[in-house]
mmCIF file of C-alpha atoms and ligand atoms in Angstrom:
data_model
loop_
_atom_site.group_PDB
_atom_site.id
_atom_site.type_symbol
_atom_site.label_atom_id
_atom_site.label_comp_id
_atom_site.label_asym_id
_atom_site.label_seq_id
_atom_site.Cartn_x
_atom_site.Cartn_y
_atom_site.Cartn_z
ATOM 1 C CA MET A 1 111.370 100.365 58.967
ATOM 2 C CA GLU A 2 110.859 103.684 60.671
ATOM 3 C CA THR A 3 107.533 104.106 62.471
ATOM 4 C CA LYS A 4 105.978 107.555 62.535
ATOM 5 C CA PRO A 5 104.396 108.787 65.771
ATOM 6 C CA ALA A 6 100.587 108.335 65.744
ATOM 7 C CA ILE A 7 98.658 111.389 64.624
ATOM 8 C CA VAL A 8 96.686 112.998 67.436
ATOM 9 C CA ASN A 9 93.219 114.251 66.490
ATOM 10 C CA ALA A 10 91.346 117.164 68.014
ATOM 11 C CA LEU A 11 88.271 116.750 70.209
ATOM 12 C CA SER A 12 85.724 119.460 70.974
ATOM 13 C CA VAL A 13 82.573 119.846 73.060
ATOM 14 C CA ASP A 14 80.011 122.629 72.568
ATOM 15 C CA VAL A 15 78.732 123.417 76.053
ATOM 16 C CA GLU A 16 75.152 124.676 75.839
ATOM 17 C CA GLU A 17 71.672 123.678 77.032
ATOM 18 C CA TYR A 18 69.589 121.210 74.998
ATOM 19 C CA PHE A 19 67.170 124.071 74.312
ATOM 20 C CA HIS A 20 69.886 126.176 72.676
ATOM 21 C CA ALA A 21 70.105 123.656 69.805
ATOM 22 C CA LYS A 22 68.785 125.104 66.549
ATOM 23 C CA VAL A 23 66.528 122.119 65.741
ATOM 24 C CA PHE A 24 65.046 122.173 69.258
ATOM 25 C CA LYS A 25 64.419 125.934 69.067
ATOM 26 C CA GLU A 26 62.804 125.672 65.658
ATOM 27 C CA GLY A 27 60.756 122.619 66.640
ATOM 28 C CA THR A 28 59.310 124.351 69.675
ATOM 29 C CA GLY A 29 58.844 127.656 67.868
ATOM 30 C CA GLY A 30 61.273 129.248 70.332
ATOM 31 C CA ALA A 31 59.022 128.465 73.325
ATOM 32 C CA ILE A 32 61.956 127.523 75.569
ATOM 33 C CA GLY A 33 61.178 129.759 78.545
ATOM 34 C CA GLY A 34 60.826 127.877 81.832
ATOM 35 C CA LEU A 35 62.598 124.721 80.652
ATOM 36 C CA GLU A 36 64.907 123.230 83.277
ATOM 37 C CA SER A 37 68.671 123.670 83.034
ATOM 38 C CA ARG A 38 70.496 120.366 82.509
ATOM 39 C CA VAL A 39 73.876 121.533 81.221
ATOM 40 C CA GLU A 40 75.718 121.041 84.481
ATOM 41 C CA ALA A 41 74.726 117.368 84.894
ATOM 42 C CA SER A 42 75.256 116.505 81.221
ATOM 43 C CA THR A 43 78.685 118.200 81.109
ATOM 44 C CA GLU A 44 79.669 116.338 84.296
ATOM 45 C CA ARG A 45 78.908 113.118 82.401
ATOM 46 C CA VAL A 46 81.232 114.240 79.619
ATOM 47 C CA LEU A 47 84.002 115.012 82.121
ATOM 48 C CA THR A 48 83.575 111.594 83.753
ATOM 49 C CA LEU A 49 83.681 109.921 80.350
ATOM 50 C CA LEU A 50 86.890 111.747 79.428
ATOM 51 C CA ALA A 51 88.451 111.023 82.818
ATOM 52 C CA SER A 52 88.007 107.304 82.148
ATOM 53 C CA GLY A 53 90.511 107.545 79.284
ATOM 54 C CA THR A 54 93.354 109.782 78.190
ATOM 55 C CA ALA A 55 91.571 112.208 75.844
ATOM 56 C CA ARG A 56 91.699 115.944 76.446
ATOM 57 C CA ALA A 57 89.200 118.224 74.731
ATOM 58 C CA THR A 58 88.476 121.828 73.859
ATOM 59 C CA PHE A 59 85.213 122.979 75.459
ATOM 60 C CA PHE A 60 83.491 125.783 73.519
ATOM 61 C CA VAL A 61 81.387 127.214 76.335
ATOM 62 C CA LEU A 62 78.462 129.554 75.784
ATOM 63 C CA GLY A 63 78.963 132.823 77.708
ATOM 64 C CA GLN A 64 75.448 132.649 79.200
ATOM 65 C CA VAL A 65 76.104 129.113 80.451
ATOM 66 C CA ALA A 66 79.437 130.187 81.979
ATOM 67 C CA ALA A 67 77.796 133.119 83.777
ATOM 68 C CA ALA A 68 75.123 130.829 85.244
ATOM 69 C CA HIS A 69 77.492 127.924 86.078
ATOM 70 C CA PRO A 70 80.972 129.344 86.825
ATOM 71 C CA ALA A 71 81.978 126.308 88.927
ATOM 72 C CA LEU A 72 81.453 124.090 85.888
ATOM 73 C CA VAL A 73 83.894 126.177 83.829
ATOM 74 C CA ARG A 74 86.453 126.018 86.641
ATOM 75 C CA LYS A 75 86.035 122.245 86.811
ATOM 76 C CA ILE A 76 86.592 121.816 83.056
ATOM 77 C CA ALA A 77 89.736 123.967 83.186
ATOM 78 C CA GLY A 78 90.886 122.194 86.347
ATOM 79 C CA GLU A 79 90.841 118.863 84.515
ATOM 80 C CA LYS A 80 93.316 120.243 81.957
ATOM 81 C CA HIS A 81 90.851 120.678 79.125
ATOM 82 C CA GLU A 82 90.885 123.855 77.032
ATOM 83 C CA ILE A 83 88.245 126.545 77.579
ATOM 84 C CA ALA A 84 87.148 128.200 74.326
ATOM 85 C CA CYS A 85 84.252 130.442 73.311
ATOM 86 C CA HIS A 86 80.883 129.544 71.734
ATOM 87 C CA GLY A 87 79.639 133.153 71.796
ATOM 88 C CA ASP A 88 77.292 134.535 74.417
ATOM 89 C CA SER A 89 73.668 134.173 73.310
ATOM 90 C CA HIS A 90 73.789 131.353 70.722
ATOM 91 C CA GLU A 91 72.433 133.724 68.097
ATOM 92 C CA LEU A 92 73.581 132.717 64.605
ATOM 93 C CA VAL A 93 76.406 134.905 63.266
ATOM 94 C CA SER A 94 74.414 135.202 60.040
ATOM 95 C CA ARG A 95 71.679 136.990 62.021
ATOM 96 C CA GLN A 96 74.030 139.502 63.663
ATOM 97 C CA THR A 97 75.567 142.742 62.451
ATOM 98 C CA PRO A 98 79.362 143.010 62.813
ATOM 99 C CA LYS A 99 78.789 145.336 65.785
ATOM 100 C CA GLU A 100 76.424 142.904 67.509
ATOM 101 C CA PHE A 101 78.812 140.026 66.839
ATOM 102 C CA ARG A 102 81.752 141.903 68.345
ATOM 103 C CA ALA A 103 79.748 142.701 71.486
ATOM 104 C CA ASP A 104 78.581 139.077 71.775
ATOM 105 C CA VAL A 105 82.040 137.489 71.505
ATOM 106 C CA ARG A 106 83.664 140.147 73.690
ATOM 107 C CA ARG A 107 81.127 139.570 76.477
ATOM 108 C CA ALA A 108 81.552 135.787 76.340
ATOM 109 C CA LYS A 109 85.380 135.897 76.119
ATOM 110 C CA THR A 110 85.583 138.242 79.116
ATOM 111 C CA ILE A 111 83.296 136.041 81.256
ATOM 112 C CA LEU A 112 85.209 132.876 80.324
ATOM 113 C CA GLU A 113 88.655 134.387 80.948
ATOM 114 C CA ASP A 114 87.542 135.843 84.285
ATOM 115 C CA ILE A 115 86.307 132.443 85.465
ATOM 116 C CA ALA A 116 89.012 130.204 83.975
ATOM 117 C CA GLY A 117 91.881 132.593 84.711
ATOM 118 C CA GLU A 118 93.531 131.878 81.366
ATOM 119 C CA PRO A 119 93.427 133.388 77.860
ATOM 120 C CA VAL A 120 90.641 132.114 75.592
ATOM 121 C CA VAL A 121 91.879 131.959 72.001
ATOM 122 C CA GLY A 122 89.392 129.683 70.204
ATOM 123 C CA TYR A 123 85.921 130.403 68.869
ATOM 124 C CA ARG A 124 83.118 128.293 67.378
ATOM 125 C CA ALA A 125 80.017 129.902 65.873
ATOM 126 C CA PRO A 126 76.563 128.579 66.822
ATOM 127 C CA ASN A 127 75.479 126.070 64.146
ATOM 128 C CA PHE A 128 78.646 126.763 62.088
ATOM 129 C CA SER A 129 77.036 130.045 61.001
ATOM 130 C CA ILE A 130 80.085 131.779 59.497
ATOM 131 C CA GLY A 131 79.496 131.352 55.775
ATOM 132 C CA ARG A 132 80.864 133.185 52.770
ATOM 133 C CA ALA A 133 78.665 136.196 53.548
ATOM 134 C CA GLN A 134 80.114 136.481 57.060
ATOM 135 C CA VAL A 135 83.869 136.641 56.350
ATOM 136 C CA TRP A 136 83.873 139.978 58.200
ATOM 137 C CA ALA A 137 83.578 137.868 61.361
ATOM 138 C CA TYR A 138 87.204 136.695 61.009
ATOM 139 C CA ASP A 139 88.523 140.230 61.332
ATOM 140 C CA VAL A 140 86.373 140.735 64.432
ATOM 141 C CA LEU A 141 87.697 137.508 65.964
ATOM 142 C CA LEU A 142 91.310 138.435 65.257
ATOM 143 C CA THR A 143 90.980 141.933 66.700
ATOM 144 C CA GLU A 144 89.196 140.545 69.785
ATOM 145 C CA GLY A 145 92.228 138.350 70.495
ATOM 146 C CA PHE A 146 91.198 134.980 69.083
ATOM 147 C CA ARG A 147 93.851 132.887 67.334
ATOM 148 C CA TYR A 148 91.732 130.166 65.829
ATOM 149 C CA ASP A 149 88.186 129.617 64.632
ATOM 150 C CA SER A 150 86.393 126.306 64.189
ATOM 151 C CA SER A 151 83.144 127.152 62.451
ATOM 152 C CA THR A 152 83.127 125.250 59.171
ATOM 153 C CA TYR A 153 81.926 121.750 58.313
ATOM 154 C CA PRO A 154 82.963 121.133 54.672
ATOM 155 C CA ILE A 155 79.965 118.956 53.763
ATOM 156 C CA LEU A 156 76.655 119.307 51.948
ATOM 157 C CA HIS A 157 74.010 120.143 54.553
ATOM 158 C CA ASP A 158 70.674 121.953 54.543
ATOM 159 C CA SER A 159 71.520 124.622 57.110
ATOM 160 C CA TYR A 160 75.317 124.837 57.205
ATOM 161 C CA GLY A 161 78.361 123.502 55.443
ATOM 162 C CA ASP A 162 80.495 124.548 52.527
ATOM 163 C CA HIS A 163 81.485 121.477 50.553
ATOM 164 C CA ASP A 164 84.273 123.300 48.744
ATOM 165 C CA ALA A 165 85.929 124.756 51.846
ATOM 166 C CA PRO A 166 89.402 123.434 52.807
ATOM 167 C CA ARG A 167 89.253 120.288 54.966
ATOM 168 C CA PHE A 168 92.280 120.812 57.200
ATOM 169 C CA PRO A 169 93.680 123.601 59.424
ATOM 170 C CA HIS A 170 94.671 126.654 57.371
ATOM 171 C CA GLU A 171 95.179 130.404 57.718
ATOM 172 C CA ILE A 172 91.814 131.997 56.980
ATOM 173 C CA TRP A 173 92.525 135.640 57.863
ATOM 174 C CA ARG A 174 95.519 137.873 58.403
ATOM 175 C CA THR A 175 95.719 141.422 59.725
ATOM 176 C CA GLY A 176 99.297 142.725 59.835
ATOM 177 C CA SER A 177 101.324 140.019 61.580
ATOM 178 C CA GLN A 178 98.255 138.477 63.262
ATOM 179 C CA ARG A 179 96.893 135.260 61.772
ATOM 180 C CA LEU A 180 93.634 133.440 62.401
ATOM 181 C CA ILE A 181 93.693 129.682 61.820
ATOM 182 C CA GLU A 182 90.537 127.830 60.758
ATOM 183 C CA PHE A 183 90.179 124.220 61.950
ATOM 184 C CA PRO A 184 87.256 122.640 60.043
ATOM 185 C CA ILE A 185 85.185 119.750 61.421
ATOM 186 C CA GLY A 186 86.488 116.375 60.203
ATOM 187 C CA THR A 187 85.603 114.842 56.856
ATOM 188 C CA THR A 188 86.934 112.003 54.763
ATOM 189 C CA ARG A 189 86.916 112.285 51.002
ATOM 190 C CA VAL A 190 85.511 109.367 49.000
ATOM 191 C CA LEU A 191 85.035 109.565 45.208
ATOM 192 C CA GLY A 192 85.186 113.348 45.312
ATOM 193 C CA VAL A 193 82.591 113.715 48.068
ATOM 194 C CA ASN A 194 83.327 114.858 51.630
ATOM 195 C CA LEU A 195 81.747 112.499 54.133
ATOM 196 C CA PRO A 196 81.161 113.662 57.732
ATOM 197 C CA ILE A 197 83.342 111.927 60.329
ATOM 198 C CA GLY A 198 83.374 114.898 62.696
ATOM 199 C CA GLY A 199 80.340 114.234 64.880
ATOM 200 C CA GLY A 200 76.951 115.818 65.361
ATOM 201 C CA GLY A 201 73.733 114.135 64.212
ATOM 202 C CA TYR A 202 75.669 111.947 61.772
ATOM 203 C CA PHE A 203 77.564 110.295 64.596
ATOM 204 C CA ARG A 204 74.329 109.610 66.500
ATOM 205 C CA LEU A 205 72.688 108.184 63.382
ATOM 206 C CA LEU A 206 75.522 106.020 62.015
ATOM 207 C CA PRO A 207 77.573 103.174 63.530
ATOM 208 C CA MET A 208 80.611 104.368 65.513
ATOM 209 C CA ALA A 209 82.885 102.173 63.371
ATOM 210 C CA LEU A 210 82.265 104.394 60.328
ATOM 211 C CA THR A 211 83.591 107.473 62.110
ATOM 212 C CA ARG A 212 86.515 105.527 63.541
ATOM 213 C CA ALA A 213 87.413 104.104 60.124
ATOM 214 C CA GLY A 214 87.099 107.554 58.531
ATOM 215 C CA ILE A 215 89.406 109.188 61.061
ATOM 216 C CA ARG A 216 91.960 106.381 60.704
ATOM 217 C CA ARG A 217 91.778 106.685 56.931
ATOM 218 C CA VAL A 218 92.526 110.440 57.030
ATOM 219 C CA ASN A 219 95.380 109.919 59.498
ATOM 220 C CA ALA A 220 96.922 107.071 57.479
ATOM 221 C CA GLN A 221 96.379 108.274 53.917
ATOM 222 C CA GLU A 222 96.458 112.073 54.217
ATOM 223 C CA HIS A 223 98.704 112.245 57.312
ATOM 224 C CA ARG A 224 96.513 114.963 58.827
ATOM 225 C CA PRO A 225 94.607 115.321 62.105
ATOM 226 C CA THR A 226 90.813 115.495 62.061
ATOM 227 C CA LEU A 227 88.457 117.308 64.408
ATOM 228 C CA PHE A 228 85.452 115.745 66.164
ATOM 229 C CA TYR A 229 82.678 117.555 68.068
ATOM 230 C CA PHE A 230 79.624 116.766 70.183
ATOM 231 C CA HIS A 231 77.339 118.402 72.747
ATOM 232 C CA PRO A 232 76.691 117.357 76.369
ATOM 233 C CA TRP A 233 72.923 117.331 75.636
ATOM 234 C CA GLU A 234 73.472 114.502 73.129
ATOM 235 C CA LEU A 235 74.287 112.245 76.135
ATOM 236 C CA ASP A 236 71.062 113.170 77.917
ATOM 237 C CA PRO A 237 68.138 111.090 76.570
ATOM 238 C CA ARG A 238 66.021 112.021 79.614
ATOM 239 C CA GLN A 239 65.870 115.702 78.747
ATOM 240 C CA PRO A 240 62.351 117.224 78.413
ATOM 241 C CA ARG A 241 60.454 116.424 75.221
ATOM 242 C CA PRO A 242 58.034 119.262 74.546
ATOM 243 C CA ALA A 243 55.708 119.060 71.550
ATOM 244 C CA MET A 244 57.431 119.619 68.193
ATOM 245 C CA PRO A 245 56.920 118.400 64.606
ATOM 246 C CA TRP A 246 58.079 114.793 64.104
ATOM 247 C CA ARG A 247 60.925 115.692 61.758
ATOM 248 C CA HIS A 248 62.426 118.048 64.352
ATOM 249 C CA ARG A 249 61.821 115.454 67.057
ATOM 250 C CA ILE A 250 63.632 112.692 65.155
ATOM 251 C CA ARG A 251 66.521 114.919 64.249
ATOM 252 C CA HIS A 252 67.067 116.270 67.750
ATOM 253 C CA TYR A 253 66.582 113.064 69.782
ATOM 254 C CA ILE A 254 67.858 110.300 67.491
ATOM 255 C CA GLY A 255 70.607 108.069 68.880
ATOM 256 C CA MET A 256 70.937 109.749 72.279
ATOM 257 C CA ALA A 257 70.574 106.557 74.301
ATOM 258 C CA ARG A 258 73.596 105.028 72.541
ATOM 259 C CA GLU A 259 75.746 108.161 72.379
ATOM 260 C CA GLU A 260 77.714 107.715 75.585
ATOM 261 C CA GLY A 261 78.756 104.133 74.773
ATOM 262 C CA LYS A 262 79.758 105.098 71.241
ATOM 263 C CA LEU A 263 81.858 108.000 72.476
ATOM 264 C CA PHE A 264 83.522 105.754 75.068
ATOM 265 C CA ARG A 265 84.606 103.342 72.335
ATOM 266 C CA LEU A 266 85.730 106.146 70.024
ATOM 267 C CA PHE A 267 87.876 107.773 72.730
ATOM 268 C CA ARG A 268 89.345 104.356 73.596
ATOM 269 C CA ASP A 269 90.339 103.627 69.993
ATOM 270 C CA VAL A 270 91.431 107.039 68.647
ATOM 271 C CA LYS A 271 93.911 109.446 70.200
ATOM 272 C CA PHE A 272 92.463 112.891 70.963
ATOM 273 C CA ASP A 273 93.755 116.140 72.433
ATOM 274 C CA THR A 274 92.699 119.799 72.633
ATOM 275 C CA ILE A 275 92.632 121.964 69.512
ATOM 276 C CA ARG A 276 95.382 124.185 70.937
ATOM 277 C CA HIS A 277 97.683 121.214 71.387
ATOM 278 C CA VAL A 278 96.949 119.790 67.951
ATOM 279 C CA LEU A 279 97.554 123.189 66.305
ATOM 280 C CA ALA A 280 100.570 123.804 68.585
ATOM 281 C CA ILE A 281 99.549 127.393 69.353
HETATM 282 ZN ZN1 LIG B 301 75.895 125.453 69.760
#
């Protein structure tokens, strides 16, 4: 019997401060001034975790973080991970005009390319904020030199997600001969419902084995790669805990103490590489 080579899945890390997270910002009413920066230490933990195995990842770095911590960006690139763009200010795309969005991604892409010394071709919107009303953003991304976007999570969710969006990499925009590929966050489909196996709060809340089983199921039954994501601040349970309503508090902090161990086991059991390698672009 012929054995097929194992499918390699894509791994991604959104590099931002804990206080850039939407739930944290909303919970504190935006009072994030004066909070200590912890992104360098938490991203170092991610790099150490990855160095203990074989996984390579795409790091979507916020432009403002790159400008403040250029050595961190150089270190990520130096360890053969991919540098990609998470925008500059972490403002939701749905709150920007096309002109503001273009300026934001251009600023961040320029900073990242200057520091990393290599072309940056991938983009992820803050909080997956490219919805059906923001399709104009794809044209901006293509004309600014991006080749793929990863800003959809095809699930039912209160603040993002489009359950009916395609679940695997596909061409989402074309201008002339230029194509933009969309790589959605991973889901597995059970009884007509897309279940999240791509990370975020779900991964912190649920047992690791569910995500692992979901990814293996997609690889074995649909013969497609999935995409997983997380943030360095999810591995940092000692980050400041300013006052915020309990529902924001639970949602932001849940599962952080166990996150690093769960990720270690996931990266040990599932094969991961950068988005660029998985898409072969
Ligand atoms: Zn983000």
